[in-house]
Amino acid sequence: MPLHYIDGQFSMGSSKEMIDVIDPATEQVIDSVPRGTEADAHAAVAAAKRAYQVWRRTSANVRATMLHEAASKMRQHQEHIVRLLTLEEGKPVPENEEEFEWLCTTFDYYAELGRHERGRVLPSGEWSQLNLVLKEPYGVAACIVPWNYPLLLLAWKMAPALAAGNTLVIKPSELTPLTTMYLAEHCWDHFPQGVINIVNGLGIEVAEPLVLHPDVPVIAFTGSLQIGQRIASLASPMMKKLHLELGGKDAFVVSDDADPEMTASALAYAALTNAGQVCTSTERVYLPKSRAKEFTEALVEHVRKLRMGPGIESTTDIGPMIGDRYRQKVEQHISEAVGKGAKVLVGGKRPAGLDKGYYLEPTVLTNVDHSMVIMREETFGPAIPLMEYSSFAEAIELTNDSQFGLGACLVTSDPLKAKLFMEEVKAGTVWINDPLTDNYAGPFGGMKFSGGARELGQEGLDEFRETKHVHWDFAAKIKPWWYPYGQS
Ligand code: NAD
């Protein structure tokens, strides 16, 4: 049974109750974790604060070696980790294998980036001075993680934060804590005591005490807009560094020059990976009026062929959703749209023959518009609403007509359209002809209500370092510009 991991020890801390972890494909309890308390959160912060004094002075080379060692140990446990991740999160094995690769390589990437530099030397203002820009760790970083990519999104925070010299208190999602605890036990045990701490439990009971703790200067959070806003309201008066990766409502624009078969395949992947539970899932699609019928038919045909089932089975394309309340939200968005005139072309139901598990058929809808919730709020499920546009300028306008700005996709072979889209769309990532790819060296994050944090790349390291400018004059002498004036 996984416990908390505080100051190098696995323990119940002051927790008295347990939280069951459910396999979303079967609704069976797989295991349980302690329901942490404020006292557990505070004990973890105290341990991380003590360890920080050692870790920040540990050489970048030693830190890099430890990060590489973690990556190497994780690779040795790949089979078990991927299986456990599939059981607790639900998405198909190939998607979890990909998440696993992101986990390991992110550790390797930041091991090297972290020892590459720690600031820069400036041309000095005076000949006798040295002007340095130092990049320094903040101290204790709280990493609050969601359930949809529990390891990838943890690694994107954890690896740069550790490489920069911070220590950590991690709060996994209560829905998917098992793989994180397995990693702590088997793959991260070589880090010095207190550098990595994990407290399990509910957000309100464990994560909020971290957000409010005066010894936690950085809050790195990925999750919903609503919780991100709450964290911001609590932490901003304390002038904390906020690293917020929030929701999205990504648009997918199909240009009139696109190939229907390629478009259908790209669209299904962008909208249905992890049963549509990706922050950058395609959540609204804009088709050119002149060819909408062709694109729609190709998509419906493609979606009909996809196979639903438990993620652990090799024939599964689309697994269950994470829980019933998330499924009900998607169903409500679909029924609200239908009530306003939308038409379901395929899906829209719980699949026959899969009575247990939180399954929902991949659903394609037409006749939608921006008055419908499904085109405005994050749906976070396997729904693909299709809307028609008359001109490319209108498609860009519709893309930008959202409070969110996480990602946006375009399919086209026309470079002028690609350039216009890339420059006019307000989103942190723009994908042209290859949706939902990432690059270790490139920043990932949002604009507008999707939050302004960046993960991966140099930017991802800088989120966990603060900047200090040092003016150092080698001549410890009276300067001519000091008092009294008029003496030079
Ligand atoms: P969530 O906001 O419900 O929970 C995220 C984490 O916050 C969990 O660990 C939860 O326990 C914790 N939490 C809950 N209440 C809290 C509180 N009061 N104070 C502090 N922490 C609290 O999100 P979720 O349902 O786990 O994840 C889905 C959401 O995450 C979606 O909105 C999705 O778009 C977003 N997401 C964003 C990105 C990105 O990079 N922008 C990536 C993945 C997911």
Coordinates of C-alpha atoms and ligand atoms in Angstrom, one line a residue:
M1 CA 0.0 0.0 0.0
P2 CA 1.6 3.3 -1.0
L3 CA 2.0 5.9 1.8
H4 CA 3.3 9.4 1.9
Y5 CA 7.1 10.0 1.2
I6 CA 8.4 12.6 3.6
D7 CA 12.0 13.2 4.6
G8 CA 13.1 10.0 3.0
Q9 CA 10.6 7.8 4.8
F10 CA 7.4 6.1 3.7
S11 CA 4.8 6.7 6.4
M12 CA 1.1 7.4 7.1
G13 CA 2.2 10.7 8.7
S14 CA -0.8 12.0 10.7
S15 CA -3.3 10.6 8.2
K16 CA -6.2 8.5 9.6
E17 CA -8.2 7.6 6.4
M18 CA -7.4 6.2 3.0
I19 CA -8.5 7.2 -0.5
D20 CA -9.3 4.3 -2.9
V21 CA -7.8 4.4 -6.4
I22 CA -10.1 3.1 -9.0
D23 CA -9.3 1.4 -12.4
P24 CA -11.6 3.5 -14.8
A25 CA -11.8 0.6 -17.2
T26 CA -13.4 -1.8 -14.6
E27 CA -14.5 0.5 -11.7
Q28 CA -12.6 -1.9 -9.4
V29 CA -10.4 -0.6 -6.5
I30 CA -6.8 -1.2 -7.4
D31 CA -5.1 0.2 -4.2
S32 CA -5.4 3.1 -1.8
V33 CA -3.3 6.0 -0.5
P34 CA -3.5 8.0 2.7
R35 CA -5.8 11.0 2.8
G36 CA -3.2 13.5 3.9
T37 CA -3.7 16.4 6.3
E38 CA -2.4 19.9 6.7
A39 CA 0.2 18.5 9.3
D40 CA 1.5 16.1 6.6
A41 CA 1.9 18.9 4.1
H42 CA 3.7 21.0 6.7
A43 CA 6.0 18.1 7.7
A44 CA 6.9 17.7 4.0
V45 CA 7.7 21.4 3.6
A46 CA 9.9 21.4 6.7
A47 CA 11.9 18.4 5.3
A48 CA 12.2 20.1 1.9
K49 CA 13.4 23.3 3.5
R50 CA 16.1 21.5 5.4
A51 CA 17.2 19.6 2.4
Y52 CA 17.3 22.8 0.3
Q53 CA 20.3 24.1 2.2
V54 CA 22.3 21.0 1.0
W55 CA 20.8 20.6 -2.5
R56 CA 21.3 24.2 -3.6
R57 CA 25.0 23.8 -2.8
T58 CA 25.3 20.4 -4.5
S59 CA 27.3 20.9 -7.7
A60 CA 25.3 21.0 -10.9
N61 CA 27.4 18.0 -12.1
V62 CA 26.3 15.9 -9.2
R63 CA 22.7 16.9 -9.6
A64 CA 22.9 16.0 -13.3
T65 CA 24.3 12.5 -12.5
M66 CA 21.4 11.9 -10.1
L67 CA 18.8 13.0 -12.7
H68 CA 20.4 10.7 -15.3
E69 CA 20.5 7.9 -12.7
A70 CA 16.8 8.4 -12.1
A71 CA 16.1 8.2 -15.8
S72 CA 18.1 5.0 -16.1
K73 CA 16.3 3.3 -13.1
M74 CA 12.9 4.3 -14.5
R75 CA 13.8 2.7 -17.8
Q76 CA 14.6 -0.5 -16.0
H77 CA 11.1 -0.5 -14.5
Q78 CA 9.3 0.4 -17.8
E79 CA 7.1 -2.6 -18.1
H80 CA 5.6 -2.3 -14.6
I81 CA 5.2 1.5 -14.7
V82 CA 3.4 1.5 -18.0
R83 CA 1.1 -1.3 -16.8
L84 CA 0.3 0.5 -13.5
L85 CA -0.2 3.8 -15.4
T86 CA -2.7 2.1 -17.7
L87 CA -4.6 0.7 -14.8
E88 CA -4.9 3.9 -12.9
E89 CA -5.3 6.4 -15.7
G90 CA -7.1 4.3 -18.4
K91 CA -5.6 5.4 -21.7
P92 CA -4.2 2.7 -24.1
V93 CA -0.7 1.2 -23.5
P94 CA 0.9 2.9 -26.6
E95 CA -0.1 6.3 -25.2
N96 CA 1.3 5.3 -21.8
E97 CA 4.5 4.1 -23.4
E98 CA 4.8 7.5 -25.0
E99 CA 4.2 9.2 -21.7
F100 CA 6.8 7.0 -20.1
E101 CA 9.4 8.0 -22.7
W102 CA 8.6 11.7 -22.0
L103 CA 9.1 11.1 -18.3
C104 CA 12.6 9.5 -18.7
T105 CA 13.9 11.8 -21.5
T106 CA 12.8 14.9 -19.6
F107 CA 15.0 13.9 -16.7
D108 CA 18.0 13.4 -19.1
Y109 CA 17.3 16.6 -20.9
Y110 CA 17.2 18.8 -17.8
A111 CA 20.2 17.0 -16.3
E112 CA 22.3 18.5 -19.2
L113 CA 20.5 21.8 -19.4
G114 CA 20.9 22.3 -15.6
R115 CA 24.7 22.1 -15.8
H116 CA 25.1 24.1 -18.9
E117 CA 25.1 27.6 -17.3
R118 CA 23.8 29.5 -14.3
G119 CA 23.5 33.0 -15.8
R120 CA 25.7 35.3 -17.8
V121 CA 28.4 37.9 -17.6
L122 CA 27.5 41.5 -18.7
P123 CA 29.8 44.2 -20.2
S124 CA 30.5 46.1 -17.0
G125 CA 29.4 49.7 -16.3
E126 CA 32.8 50.6 -15.0
W127 CA 36.2 49.1 -16.0
S128 CA 37.0 47.9 -12.5
Q129 CA 33.6 46.1 -12.1
L130 CA 32.3 42.6 -13.0
N131 CA 28.6 42.5 -13.7
L132 CA 27.0 39.1 -13.3
V133 CA 23.5 37.8 -13.8
L134 CA 23.0 34.8 -11.5
K135 CA 20.2 32.3 -11.9
E136 CA 19.3 30.9 -8.5
P137 CA 16.8 28.4 -7.2
Y138 CA 13.8 29.7 -5.4
G139 CA 13.7 27.1 -2.5
V140 CA 10.9 24.7 -1.9
A141 CA 8.7 24.2 -5.0
A142 CA 5.2 22.7 -4.6
C143 CA 4.3 20.6 -7.7
I144 CA 0.5 20.0 -7.9
V145 CA -0.3 17.5 -10.7
P146 CA -3.5 16.4 -12.5
W147 CA -4.5 12.9 -13.5
N148 CA -4.4 13.0 -17.3
Y149 CA -0.6 12.8 -17.7
P150 CA 0.5 12.2 -14.1
L151 CA 4.1 11.3 -15.0
L152 CA 4.8 13.6 -18.0
L153 CA 3.4 16.6 -16.3
L154 CA 5.2 15.8 -13.1
A155 CA 8.5 15.4 -15.0
W156 CA 8.1 18.7 -16.8
K157 CA 8.1 20.4 -13.3
M158 CA 10.2 18.1 -11.3
A159 CA 13.2 17.7 -13.6
P160 CA 13.9 21.4 -14.2
A161 CA 13.1 22.3 -10.6
L162 CA 15.6 19.8 -9.3
A163 CA 18.2 20.7 -11.9
A164 CA 18.0 24.3 -10.9
G165 CA 18.6 23.4 -7.2
N166 CA 15.1 23.6 -5.7
T167 CA 13.7 20.9 -3.4
L168 CA 10.1 19.5 -3.9
V169 CA 6.9 18.7 -2.3
I170 CA 4.7 16.8 -4.8
K171 CA 0.9 16.5 -4.6
P172 CA -0.2 13.9 -7.1
S173 CA -3.8 13.7 -8.2
E174 CA -5.8 11.6 -5.8
L175 CA -7.1 9.8 -8.9
T176 CA -3.6 8.7 -10.2
P177 CA -1.1 8.6 -7.3
L178 CA 0.2 5.0 -7.7
T179 CA 2.9 5.4 -10.4
T180 CA 4.4 8.4 -8.7
M181 CA 4.7 6.5 -5.4
Y182 CA 6.2 3.5 -7.2
L183 CA 8.8 5.8 -8.8
A184 CA 9.7 7.3 -5.3
E185 CA 10.3 3.8 -3.9
H186 CA 12.2 2.3 -6.8
C187 CA 13.7 5.0 -8.9
W188 CA 14.3 8.2 -6.9
D189 CA 15.7 6.7 -3.7
H190 CA 19.2 7.8 -4.4
F191 CA 18.3 11.5 -4.0
P192 CA 19.4 13.0 -0.6
Q193 CA 16.8 12.8 2.1
G194 CA 14.1 15.5 1.9
V195 CA 14.9 16.6 -1.6
I196 CA 11.8 14.9 -3.0
N197 CA 8.7 14.6 -0.8
I198 CA 5.3 13.4 -1.8
V199 CA 2.1 14.0 0.1
N200 CA -1.1 12.2 -1.0
G201 CA -4.6 13.4 -0.5
L202 CA -7.3 15.9 -1.6
G203 CA -6.4 19.3 -3.1
I204 CA -8.3 21.3 -0.6
E205 CA -6.8 19.4 2.4
V206 CA -3.2 19.0 1.2
A207 CA -2.4 21.2 -1.7
E208 CA -4.0 24.4 -0.3
P209 CA -1.8 24.2 2.8
L210 CA 1.2 24.0 0.5
V211 CA -0.1 27.0 -1.5
L212 CA -0.5 29.0 1.7
H213 CA 2.8 27.9 3.4
P214 CA 5.3 30.8 3.8
D215 CA 8.2 28.5 3.1
V216 CA 7.0 27.5 -0.3
P217 CA 7.9 30.3 -2.8
V218 CA 6.9 28.5 -6.0
I219 CA 3.6 26.9 -6.9
A220 CA 3.9 24.8 -10.0
F221 CA 0.3 23.7 -10.9
T222 CA -1.3 22.0 -13.9
G223 CA -5.0 21.6 -13.7
S224 CA -8.3 23.2 -14.3
L225 CA -9.0 27.0 -14.7
Q226 CA -11.2 27.0 -11.6
I227 CA -8.5 25.6 -9.3
G228 CA -5.8 27.7 -11.0
Q229 CA -7.8 30.8 -10.2
R230 CA -8.3 29.7 -6.6
I231 CA -4.5 29.1 -6.2
A232 CA -3.8 32.5 -7.8
S233 CA -6.2 34.3 -5.4
L234 CA -4.5 32.6 -2.4
A235 CA -0.9 32.9 -3.4
S236 CA -0.7 36.3 -5.2
P237 CA -1.0 38.4 -2.0
M238 CA 2.1 36.4 -0.8
M239 CA 4.0 37.4 -3.9
K240 CA 4.8 33.8 -4.8
K241 CA 6.1 32.7 -8.1
L242 CA 3.0 31.1 -9.9
H243 CA 3.6 28.6 -12.6
L244 CA 0.0 27.8 -13.9
E245 CA -0.8 25.5 -16.7
L246 CA -4.6 25.6 -17.1
G247 CA -7.3 24.4 -19.4
G248 CA -7.9 24.8 -23.1
K249 CA -10.5 24.9 -25.9
D250 CA -8.2 24.2 -28.8
A251 CA -9.5 24.9 -32.3
F252 CA -8.6 22.8 -35.4
V253 CA -9.0 24.7 -38.7
V254 CA -9.2 22.7 -42.0
S255 CA -8.2 24.7 -45.1
D256 CA -10.0 24.2 -48.3
D257 CA -6.9 22.8 -49.9
A258 CA -6.5 19.9 -47.4
D259 CA -6.8 16.2 -48.1
P260 CA -9.9 14.7 -46.5
E261 CA -8.3 11.4 -45.6
M262 CA -5.2 13.0 -44.0
T263 CA -7.5 15.5 -42.2
A264 CA -9.8 12.8 -40.8
S265 CA -6.8 10.9 -39.4
A266 CA -5.2 14.0 -37.9
L267 CA -8.5 15.2 -36.5
A268 CA -9.3 11.9 -34.8
Y269 CA -5.9 11.8 -33.2
A270 CA -6.0 15.4 -32.0
A271 CA -9.5 15.1 -30.6
L272 CA -9.6 11.5 -29.2
T273 CA -6.1 10.7 -27.8
N274 CA -6.6 9.8 -24.1
A275 CA -10.4 9.8 -24.8
G276 CA -10.2 13.6 -25.5
Q277 CA -8.7 14.2 -22.0
V278 CA -5.6 16.1 -23.2
C279 CA -5.3 19.8 -22.3
T280 CA -4.5 20.4 -26.0
S281 CA -7.2 18.1 -27.3
T282 CA -9.0 19.5 -30.3
E283 CA -12.3 20.7 -28.9
R284 CA -13.8 22.6 -31.8
V285 CA -13.3 22.2 -35.6
Y286 CA -13.8 24.7 -38.4
L287 CA -14.4 23.3 -41.9
P288 CA -14.6 25.3 -45.1
K289 CA -18.2 25.5 -46.2
S290 CA -17.3 24.6 -49.8
R291 CA -15.9 21.2 -48.9
A292 CA -17.5 20.5 -45.5
K293 CA -19.5 17.5 -46.6
E294 CA -16.3 15.7 -47.9
F295 CA -14.3 16.4 -44.7
T296 CA -17.3 15.4 -42.5
E297 CA -17.9 12.1 -44.3
A298 CA -14.2 11.1 -44.1
L299 CA -14.1 11.9 -40.4
V300 CA -17.2 9.9 -39.6
E301 CA -16.0 6.9 -41.5
H302 CA -12.6 7.1 -39.7
V303 CA -14.2 7.5 -36.2
R304 CA -16.6 4.5 -36.8
K305 CA -13.6 2.2 -37.2
L306 CA -12.0 3.1 -33.8
R307 CA -12.2 0.4 -31.2
M308 CA -13.1 1.1 -27.5
G309 CA -12.1 -1.0 -24.6
P310 CA -9.7 -1.3 -21.6
G311 CA -6.4 0.5 -22.3
I312 CA -4.6 -2.6 -21.2
E313 CA -5.8 -4.6 -24.3
S314 CA -3.6 -4.3 -27.4
T315 CA -6.6 -3.8 -29.7
T316 CA -7.9 -0.7 -27.9
D317 CA -7.7 2.6 -29.7
I318 CA -9.8 4.6 -27.1
G319 CA -10.0 3.7 -23.4
P320 CA -12.4 4.9 -20.7
M321 CA -12.7 8.4 -19.3
I322 CA -11.2 8.9 -15.8
G323 CA -14.5 9.0 -13.9
D324 CA -18.2 9.2 -14.1
R325 CA -18.5 12.9 -13.2
Y326 CA -16.1 13.8 -16.1
R327 CA -18.2 11.6 -18.5
Q328 CA -21.4 13.3 -17.3
K329 CA -20.0 16.7 -18.1
V330 CA -19.3 15.6 -21.7
E331 CA -22.8 14.2 -22.0
Q332 CA -24.3 17.4 -20.7
H333 CA -22.3 19.4 -23.3
I334 CA -23.6 17.1 -26.1
S335 CA -27.2 17.3 -24.9
E336 CA -27.1 21.1 -24.5
A337 CA -25.8 21.4 -28.1
V338 CA -28.5 18.9 -29.4
G339 CA -31.2 20.9 -27.6
K340 CA -30.0 24.0 -29.5
G341 CA -30.1 22.2 -32.9
A342 CA -26.8 20.3 -33.2
K343 CA -26.9 16.9 -34.9
V344 CA -25.0 13.8 -33.7
L345 CA -23.5 12.0 -36.7
V346 CA -21.8 9.2 -34.8
G347 CA -21.5 8.2 -31.1
G348 CA -23.0 10.2 -28.3
K349 CA -23.8 7.2 -26.1
R350 CA -22.3 4.9 -23.6
P351 CA -21.2 1.9 -25.6
A352 CA -23.2 -1.4 -25.5
G353 CA -21.2 -4.3 -24.1
L354 CA -19.0 -2.2 -21.8
D355 CA -21.2 -2.0 -18.8
K356 CA -18.4 -1.4 -16.3
G357 CA -15.9 1.4 -16.8
Y358 CA -16.4 5.1 -17.6
Y359 CA -16.7 4.7 -21.4
L360 CA -18.3 7.2 -23.8
E361 CA -18.4 6.7 -27.6
P362 CA -16.4 9.1 -29.7
T363 CA -18.9 11.6 -30.9
V364 CA -19.1 13.8 -34.0
L365 CA -21.6 16.6 -34.1
T366 CA -22.5 19.2 -36.8
N367 CA -24.8 22.3 -36.8
V368 CA -22.9 23.8 -33.9
D369 CA -22.2 27.4 -33.1
H370 CA -20.6 29.6 -30.5
S371 CA -23.8 30.0 -28.5
M372 CA -23.3 26.3 -27.4
V373 CA -21.4 25.3 -24.3
I374 CA -19.6 22.7 -26.3
M375 CA -17.9 25.4 -28.3
R376 CA -17.0 27.6 -25.4
E377 CA -16.2 25.7 -22.2
E378 CA -13.6 22.9 -21.9
T379 CA -15.4 19.6 -22.6
F380 CA -12.4 17.3 -21.9
G381 CA -13.9 14.2 -23.5
P382 CA -14.3 12.4 -26.8
A383 CA -16.6 14.9 -28.6
I384 CA -15.7 16.5 -32.0
P385 CA -18.1 19.5 -32.9
L386 CA -17.8 20.6 -36.5
M387 CA -18.7 24.2 -37.6
E388 CA -18.5 25.6 -41.1
Y389 CA -16.7 28.9 -42.1
S390 CA -17.0 31.0 -45.2
S391 CA -13.5 32.6 -45.4
F392 CA -10.1 31.9 -43.9
A393 CA -10.3 35.3 -42.1
E394 CA -13.5 34.1 -40.4
A395 CA -11.8 30.8 -39.4
I396 CA -9.1 32.8 -37.6
E397 CA -11.6 35.0 -35.9
L398 CA -13.5 31.9 -34.7
T399 CA -10.3 30.4 -33.5
N400 CA -9.5 33.5 -31.4
D401 CA -13.1 33.7 -30.1
S402 CA -12.3 31.9 -26.8
Q403 CA -11.2 32.8 -23.3
F404 CA -8.5 30.1 -23.6
G405 CA -5.3 30.2 -25.7
L406 CA -3.4 26.9 -25.2
G407 CA -3.0 25.5 -28.7
A408 CA -4.4 25.6 -32.2
C409 CA -4.1 23.3 -35.2
L410 CA -4.2 23.9 -38.9
V411 CA -4.2 21.5 -41.9
T412 CA -3.1 23.2 -45.1
S413 CA -0.5 23.1 -47.9
D414 CA -0.8 26.8 -48.5
P415 CA 2.2 28.6 -47.0
L416 CA 0.4 32.0 -47.0
K417 CA -2.4 30.6 -44.9
A418 CA 0.0 28.9 -42.6
K419 CA 1.9 32.1 -42.0
L420 CA -1.3 34.1 -41.4
F421 CA -2.6 31.5 -38.9
M422 CA 0.7 31.2 -37.1
E423 CA 0.9 35.0 -36.6
E424 CA -2.7 35.9 -36.0
V425 CA -3.8 33.1 -33.6
K426 CA -3.5 33.8 -29.9
A427 CA -2.2 30.5 -28.6
G428 CA 0.9 29.2 -26.9
T429 CA 1.4 26.4 -29.4
V430 CA 0.4 26.3 -33.1
W431 CA 0.5 23.0 -35.0
I432 CA 0.5 23.0 -38.8
N433 CA -0.1 19.6 -40.4
D434 CA 1.1 17.6 -37.3
P435 CA -1.2 18.1 -34.3
L436 CA -0.2 17.6 -30.6
T437 CA 3.5 17.0 -31.1
D438 CA 6.0 18.3 -28.5
N439 CA 9.7 19.0 -28.5
Y440 CA 11.9 18.8 -25.4
A441 CA 13.8 21.9 -26.6
G442 CA 10.7 24.0 -27.2
P443 CA 8.5 25.7 -24.7
F444 CA 5.0 24.4 -24.0
G445 CA 2.3 26.6 -22.3
G446 CA -0.7 28.9 -22.9
M447 CA -1.9 32.4 -23.4
K448 CA -5.0 34.1 -22.0
F449 CA -7.0 32.0 -19.4
S450 CA -4.8 28.9 -20.2
G451 CA -2.1 30.4 -17.9
G452 CA 1.2 31.9 -18.9
A453 CA 3.7 29.3 -17.6
R454 CA 6.1 27.5 -19.9
E455 CA 7.4 23.9 -19.6
L456 CA 10.2 22.3 -21.5
G457 CA 13.1 24.1 -23.2
Q458 CA 15.2 26.8 -21.7
E459 CA 12.0 28.6 -20.7
G460 CA 11.0 25.5 -18.6
L461 CA 14.2 25.7 -16.6
D462 CA 14.0 29.5 -16.1
E463 CA 10.5 29.1 -14.5
F464 CA 12.3 27.5 -11.5
R465 CA 15.2 30.1 -11.3
E466 CA 15.1 33.7 -10.1
T467 CA 17.4 36.3 -11.4
K468 CA 19.9 38.2 -9.4
H469 CA 22.2 41.0 -10.8
V470 CA 25.5 41.3 -9.0
H471 CA 27.6 44.5 -9.4
W472 CA 31.1 43.7 -8.1
D473 CA 33.8 46.4 -8.1
F474 CA 37.3 45.0 -7.6
A475 CA 38.6 48.4 -6.4
A476 CA 37.4 48.8 -2.8
K477 CA 37.9 52.6 -3.0
I478 CA 35.9 55.8 -2.7
K479 CA 34.1 56.6 -5.9
P480 CA 34.2 60.0 -7.5
W481 CA 30.4 60.1 -7.8
W482 CA 29.8 59.8 -4.1
Y483 CA 29.2 62.7 -1.7
P484 CA 30.2 65.4 -1.5
Y485 CA 29.1 66.5 -5.0
G486 CA 31.3 68.9 -7.1
Q487 CA 34.6 67.4 -6.0
S488 CA 35.6 65.3 -9.0
Ligands
NAD1 P1 -8.0 19.8 -11.1 O1 -7.8 21.3 -11.2 O2 -9.3 19.3 -10.6 O3 -6.8 19.1 -10.2 C1 -5.5 19.3 -10.5 C2 -4.7 19.1 -9.2 O4 -5.0 20.2 -8.3 C3 -5.0 17.8 -8.4 O5 -3.8 17.3 -7.8 C4 -6.0 18.2 -7.4 O6 -6.0 17.4 -6.2 C5 -5.4 19.6 -7.0 N1 -6.4 20.5 -6.3 C6 -7.7 20.4 -6.3 N2 -8.2 21.4 -5.5 C7 -7.2 22.2 -5.1 C8 -7.1 23.3 -4.3 N3 -8.2 23.9 -3.8 N4 -5.9 23.9 -4.2 C9 -4.8 23.3 -4.7 N5 -4.8 22.2 -5.5 C10 -6.0 21.6 -5.7 O7 -7.7 19.2 -12.6 P2 -7.8 17.7 -13.1 O8 -9.2 17.4 -13.3 O9 -6.9 16.9 -12.3 O10 -7.1 17.8 -14.6 C11 -7.7 18.2 -15.7 C12 -7.5 19.7 -16.0 O11 -6.1 19.9 -16.1 C13 -8.1 20.2 -17.3 O12 -8.7 21.4 -17.1 C14 -6.9 20.3 -18.2 O13 -7.1 21.2 -19.3 C15 -5.9 20.7 -17.3 N6 -4.5 20.4 -17.9 C16 -3.8 21.4 -18.3 C17 -2.5 21.2 -18.9 C18 -1.6 22.3 -19.4 O14 -0.5 22.0 -19.6 N7 -2.2 23.5 -19.6 C19 -2.1 19.9 -19.0 C20 -2.9 18.8 -18.6 C21 -4.2 19.1 -18.0

